[in-house]
Tab-separated table of C-alpha atoms in Angstrom:
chain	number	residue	atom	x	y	z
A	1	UNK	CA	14.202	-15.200	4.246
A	2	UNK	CA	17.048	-13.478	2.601
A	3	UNK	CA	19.458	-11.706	5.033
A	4	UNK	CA	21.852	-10.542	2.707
A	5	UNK	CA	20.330	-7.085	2.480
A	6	UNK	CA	23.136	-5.417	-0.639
A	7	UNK	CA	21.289	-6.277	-3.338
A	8	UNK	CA	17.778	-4.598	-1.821
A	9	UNK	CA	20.018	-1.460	-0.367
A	10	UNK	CA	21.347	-1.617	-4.584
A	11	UNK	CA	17.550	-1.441	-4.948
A	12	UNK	CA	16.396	1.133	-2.646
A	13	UNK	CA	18.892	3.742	-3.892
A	14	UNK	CA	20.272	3.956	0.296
A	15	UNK	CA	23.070	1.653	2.253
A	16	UNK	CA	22.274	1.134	5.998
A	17	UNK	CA	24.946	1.857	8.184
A	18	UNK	CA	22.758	0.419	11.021
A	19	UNK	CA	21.586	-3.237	9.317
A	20	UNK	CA	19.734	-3.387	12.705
A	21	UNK	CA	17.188	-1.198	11.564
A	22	UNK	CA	16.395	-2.656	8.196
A	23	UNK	CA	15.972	-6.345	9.796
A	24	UNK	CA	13.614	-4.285	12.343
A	25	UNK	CA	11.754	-3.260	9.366
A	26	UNK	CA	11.244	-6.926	7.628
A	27	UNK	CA	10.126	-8.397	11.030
A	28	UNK	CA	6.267	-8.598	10.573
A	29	UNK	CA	4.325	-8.931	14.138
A	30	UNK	CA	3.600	-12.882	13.309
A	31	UNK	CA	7.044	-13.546	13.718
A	32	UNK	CA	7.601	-11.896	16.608
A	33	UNK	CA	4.660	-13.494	18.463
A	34	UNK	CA	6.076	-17.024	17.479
A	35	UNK	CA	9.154	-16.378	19.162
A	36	UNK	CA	7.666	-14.742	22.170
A	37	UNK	CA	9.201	-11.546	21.576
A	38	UNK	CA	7.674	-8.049	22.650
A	39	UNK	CA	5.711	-6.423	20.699
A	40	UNK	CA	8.103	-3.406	20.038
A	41	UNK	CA	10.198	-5.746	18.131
A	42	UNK	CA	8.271	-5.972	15.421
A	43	UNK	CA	8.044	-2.891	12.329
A	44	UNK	CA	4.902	-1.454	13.553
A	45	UNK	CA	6.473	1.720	15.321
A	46	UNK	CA	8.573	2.259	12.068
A	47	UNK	CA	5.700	1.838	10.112
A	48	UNK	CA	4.179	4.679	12.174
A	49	UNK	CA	6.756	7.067	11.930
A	50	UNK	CA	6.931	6.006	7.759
A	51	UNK	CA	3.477	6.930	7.312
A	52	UNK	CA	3.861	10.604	9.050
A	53	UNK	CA	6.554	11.018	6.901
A	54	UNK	CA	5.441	9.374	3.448
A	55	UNK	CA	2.615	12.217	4.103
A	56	UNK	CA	4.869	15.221	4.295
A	57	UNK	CA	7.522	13.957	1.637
A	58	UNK	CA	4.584	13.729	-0.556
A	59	UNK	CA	2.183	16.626	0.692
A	60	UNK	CA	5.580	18.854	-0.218
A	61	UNK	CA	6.247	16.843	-3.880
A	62	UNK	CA	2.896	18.011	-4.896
A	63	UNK	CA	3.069	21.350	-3.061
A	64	UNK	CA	5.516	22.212	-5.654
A	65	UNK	CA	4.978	20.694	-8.395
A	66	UNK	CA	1.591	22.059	-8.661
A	67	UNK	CA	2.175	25.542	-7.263
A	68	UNK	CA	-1.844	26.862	-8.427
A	69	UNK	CA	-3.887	23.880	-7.070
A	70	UNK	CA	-5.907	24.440	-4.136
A	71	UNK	CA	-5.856	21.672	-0.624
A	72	UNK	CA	-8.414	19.562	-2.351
A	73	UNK	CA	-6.638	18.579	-5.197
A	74	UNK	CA	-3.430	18.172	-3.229
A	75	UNK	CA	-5.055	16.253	-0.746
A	76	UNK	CA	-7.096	13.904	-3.302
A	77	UNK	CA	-3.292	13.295	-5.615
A	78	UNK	CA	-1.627	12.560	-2.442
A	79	UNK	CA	-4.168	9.865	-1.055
A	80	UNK	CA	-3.715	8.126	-4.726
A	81	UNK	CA	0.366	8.124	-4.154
A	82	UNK	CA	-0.219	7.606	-0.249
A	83	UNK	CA	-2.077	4.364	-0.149
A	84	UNK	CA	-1.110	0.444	0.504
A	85	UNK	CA	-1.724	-0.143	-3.294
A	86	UNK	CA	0.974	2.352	-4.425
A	87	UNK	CA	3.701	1.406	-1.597
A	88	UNK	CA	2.885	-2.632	-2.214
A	89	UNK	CA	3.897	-2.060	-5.727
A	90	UNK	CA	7.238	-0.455	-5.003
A	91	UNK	CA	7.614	-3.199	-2.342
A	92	UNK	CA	7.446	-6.084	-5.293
A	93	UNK	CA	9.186	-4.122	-7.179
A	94	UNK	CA	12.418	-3.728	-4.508
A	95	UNK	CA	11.755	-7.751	-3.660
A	96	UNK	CA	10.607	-6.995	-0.356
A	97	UNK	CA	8.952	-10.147	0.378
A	98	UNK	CA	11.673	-12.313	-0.165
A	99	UNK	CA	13.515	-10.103	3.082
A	100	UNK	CA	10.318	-10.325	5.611
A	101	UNK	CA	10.316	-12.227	8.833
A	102	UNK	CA	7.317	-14.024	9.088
A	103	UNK	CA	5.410	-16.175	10.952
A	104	UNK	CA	5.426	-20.053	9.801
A	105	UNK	CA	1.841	-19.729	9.564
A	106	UNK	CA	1.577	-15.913	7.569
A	107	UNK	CA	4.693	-17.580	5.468
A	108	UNK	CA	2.508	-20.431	4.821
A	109	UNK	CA	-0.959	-18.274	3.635
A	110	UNK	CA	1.788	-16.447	1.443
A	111	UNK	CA	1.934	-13.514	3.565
A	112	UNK	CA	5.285	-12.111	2.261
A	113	UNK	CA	3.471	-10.929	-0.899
A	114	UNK	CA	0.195	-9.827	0.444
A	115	UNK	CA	-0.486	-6.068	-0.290
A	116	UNK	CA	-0.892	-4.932	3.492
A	117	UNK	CA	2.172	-6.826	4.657
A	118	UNK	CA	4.414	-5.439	1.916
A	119	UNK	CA	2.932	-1.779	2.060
A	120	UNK	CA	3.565	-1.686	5.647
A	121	UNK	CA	7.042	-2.853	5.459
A	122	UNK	CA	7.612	0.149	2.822
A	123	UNK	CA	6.594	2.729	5.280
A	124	UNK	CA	8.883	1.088	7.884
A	125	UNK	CA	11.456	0.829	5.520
A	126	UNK	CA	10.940	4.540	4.552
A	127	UNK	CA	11.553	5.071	8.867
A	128	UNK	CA	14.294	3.202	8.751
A	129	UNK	CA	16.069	5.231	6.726
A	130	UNK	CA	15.380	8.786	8.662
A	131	UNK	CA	16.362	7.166	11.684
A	132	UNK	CA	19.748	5.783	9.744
A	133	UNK	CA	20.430	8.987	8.053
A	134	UNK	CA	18.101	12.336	7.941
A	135	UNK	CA	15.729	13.963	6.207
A	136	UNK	CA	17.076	15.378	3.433
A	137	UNK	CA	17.767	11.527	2.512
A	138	UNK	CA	14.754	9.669	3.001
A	139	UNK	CA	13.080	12.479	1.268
A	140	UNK	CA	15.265	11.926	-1.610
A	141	UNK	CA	14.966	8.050	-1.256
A	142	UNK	CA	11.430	7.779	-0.849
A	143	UNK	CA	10.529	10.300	-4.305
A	144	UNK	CA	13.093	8.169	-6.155
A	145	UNK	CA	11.055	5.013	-5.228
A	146	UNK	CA	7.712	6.643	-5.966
A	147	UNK	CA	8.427	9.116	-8.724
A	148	UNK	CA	7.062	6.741	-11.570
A	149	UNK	CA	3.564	6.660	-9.425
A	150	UNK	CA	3.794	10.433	-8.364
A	151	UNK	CA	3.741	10.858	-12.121
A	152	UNK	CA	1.123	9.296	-13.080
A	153	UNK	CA	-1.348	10.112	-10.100
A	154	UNK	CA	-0.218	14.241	-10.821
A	155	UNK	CA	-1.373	13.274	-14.765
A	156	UNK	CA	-4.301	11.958	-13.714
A	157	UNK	CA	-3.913	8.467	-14.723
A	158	UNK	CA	-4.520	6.108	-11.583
A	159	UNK	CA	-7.960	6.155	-10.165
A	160	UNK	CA	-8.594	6.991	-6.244
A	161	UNK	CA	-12.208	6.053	-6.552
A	162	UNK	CA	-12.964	2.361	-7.597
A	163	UNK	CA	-15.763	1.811	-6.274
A	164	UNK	CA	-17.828	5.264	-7.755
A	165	UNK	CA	-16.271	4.447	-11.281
A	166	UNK	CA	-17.695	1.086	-11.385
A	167	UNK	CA	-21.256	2.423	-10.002
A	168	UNK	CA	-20.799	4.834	-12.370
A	169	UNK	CA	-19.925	2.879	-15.232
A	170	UNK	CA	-22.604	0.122	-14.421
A	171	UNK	CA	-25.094	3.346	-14.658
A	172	UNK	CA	-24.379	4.305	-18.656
A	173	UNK	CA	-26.588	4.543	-21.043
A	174	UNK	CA	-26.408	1.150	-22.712
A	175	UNK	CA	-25.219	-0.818	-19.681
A	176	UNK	CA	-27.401	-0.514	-16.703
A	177	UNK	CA	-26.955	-2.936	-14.128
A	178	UNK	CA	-27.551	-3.034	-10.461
A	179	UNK	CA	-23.872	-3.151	-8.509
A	180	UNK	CA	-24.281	-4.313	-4.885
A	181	UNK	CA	-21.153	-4.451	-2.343
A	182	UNK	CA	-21.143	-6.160	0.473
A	183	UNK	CA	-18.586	-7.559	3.746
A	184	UNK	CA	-19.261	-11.205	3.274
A	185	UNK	CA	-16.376	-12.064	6.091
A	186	UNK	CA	-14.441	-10.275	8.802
A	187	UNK	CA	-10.626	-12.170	10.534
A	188	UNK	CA	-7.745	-11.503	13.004
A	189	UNK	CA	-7.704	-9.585	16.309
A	190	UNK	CA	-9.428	-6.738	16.776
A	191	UNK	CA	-6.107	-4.533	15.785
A	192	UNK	CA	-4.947	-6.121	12.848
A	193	UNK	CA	-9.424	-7.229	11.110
A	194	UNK	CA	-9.135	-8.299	7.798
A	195	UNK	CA	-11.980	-7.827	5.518
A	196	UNK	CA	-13.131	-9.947	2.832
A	197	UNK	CA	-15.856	-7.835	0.225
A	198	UNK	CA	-17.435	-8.674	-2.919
A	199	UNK	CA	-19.512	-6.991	-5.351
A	200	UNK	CA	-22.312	-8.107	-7.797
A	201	UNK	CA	-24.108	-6.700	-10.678
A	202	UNK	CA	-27.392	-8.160	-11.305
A	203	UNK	CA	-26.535	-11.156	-8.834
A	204	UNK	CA	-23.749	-12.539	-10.603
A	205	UNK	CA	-20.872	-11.763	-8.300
A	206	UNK	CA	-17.839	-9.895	-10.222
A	207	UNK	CA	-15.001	-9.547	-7.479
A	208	UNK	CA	-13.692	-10.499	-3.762
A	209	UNK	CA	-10.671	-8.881	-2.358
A	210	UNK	CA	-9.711	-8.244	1.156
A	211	UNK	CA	-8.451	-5.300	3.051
A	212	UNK	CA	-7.460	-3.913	6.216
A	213	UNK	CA	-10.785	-1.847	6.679
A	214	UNK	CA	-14.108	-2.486	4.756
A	215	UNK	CA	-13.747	0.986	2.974
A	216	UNK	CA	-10.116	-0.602	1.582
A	217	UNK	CA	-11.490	-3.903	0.989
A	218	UNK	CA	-14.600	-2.583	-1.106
A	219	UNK	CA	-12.319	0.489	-3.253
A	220	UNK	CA	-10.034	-3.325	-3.661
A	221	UNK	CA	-12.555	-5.346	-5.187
A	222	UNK	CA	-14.449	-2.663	-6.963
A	223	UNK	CA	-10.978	-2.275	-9.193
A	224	UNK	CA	-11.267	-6.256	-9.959
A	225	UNK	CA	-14.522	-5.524	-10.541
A	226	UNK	CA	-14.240	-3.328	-13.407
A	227	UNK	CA	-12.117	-5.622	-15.223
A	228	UNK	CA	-14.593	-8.258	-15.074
A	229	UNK	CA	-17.680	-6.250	-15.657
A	230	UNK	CA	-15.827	-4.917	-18.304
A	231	UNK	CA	-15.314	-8.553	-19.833
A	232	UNK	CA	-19.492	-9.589	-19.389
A	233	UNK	CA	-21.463	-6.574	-19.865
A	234	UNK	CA	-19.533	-4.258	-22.680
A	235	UNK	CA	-16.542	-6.143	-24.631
């Protein structure tokens, strides 16, 4: 674990005056359970108070940049921007992992570069800077992190949907196939479940992924999916 946090804040676009609160936000629940610490210690309540505001920052963004679209579209763009995928991405990208407190165990199953671990520490990052500065500045930090994915969910250019492409490219004309999904393991405590799914077409399976609900897990594997269906049944 690094703890020399200048080259991330050199990253993030935002210095901490309070270092306190970005360790808070690298210190994953695993870690603080080793350690016997309470459960407050860990980034969950930042990661709370990131998502509420990762959905206004964003809900706004597309507010006005698309002054004519109705709630539907607004609400369909912003769960594309708003989602673990998107903020795991700008996690790797900032070197996020390489900062987390984990667990020996999570550290051991490479936790620090799993997609719900990272994604969660961006939203408590994200809280960690409102509570460090205000929000004029974590609105500025947080579109300057996710401008490059804002831009391409507002074109139209990242799927929402994974799972209904690939049933509905597995239903074309010259490729019909039949696509089955299904939960083929659940883990963890009842408020942290991990979900493992895979999908098949015509038996042969195509994907696995896991996810922190089944609905996440499936739309996860269905985009591997693609890929490899892609690769069999059409190339």
């Amino acid at each position: 674990m690094n703890s020399d946090y200048e080259a991330f804040e050199g990253k993030l676009g935002y210095k901490f005056k309070n270092k306190e609160l970005l360790k808070l936000a690298f210190t994953h629940t695993t870690y603080v359970f080793e350690h016997q610490q309470q459960h407050y210690q860990s980034n969950q309540r930042l990661e709370f108070i990131g998502d509420a505001i990762l959905d206004l920052v964003i809900g706004r963004e597309l507010y006005e940049l698309k002054p004519y679209e109705g709630e539907g579209y607004l609400s369909k763009v912003r769960s594309i921007i708003v989602c673990e995928k998107s903020f795991a991405k700008v996690a790797r990208q900032l070197g996020v992992g390489e900062y987390m407190l984990l667990g020996k165990g999570e550290m051991a199953q490479g936790g620090a570069d799993t997609e719900s671990t990272l994604a969660d520490a961006f939203e408590s990052i994200i809280a960690a800077v409102y509570f460090d500065s205000d929000f004029i500045t974590v609105r500025q930090v947080a579109l300057n992190n996710l401008r490059e994915i804002i831009d391409l969910a507002v074109e139209g250019k990242i799927f929402l949907d994974y799972k209904s492409k690939l049933l509905e490219i597995a239903q074309t004309k010259d490729h019909q196939h039949e696509v089955k999904f299904s939960i083929i393991n659940e883990s963890g405590p009842s408020h942290m479940r991990v979900f493992e799914a895979q999908v098949t077409a015509d038996g042969r399976v195509l994907a696995t992924a896991s996810g922190k609900s089944k609905r996440d897990a499936e739309q996860k594997c269905a985009e591997l999916a693609i890929e490899e269906y892609n690769k069999i049944f059409v190339d």
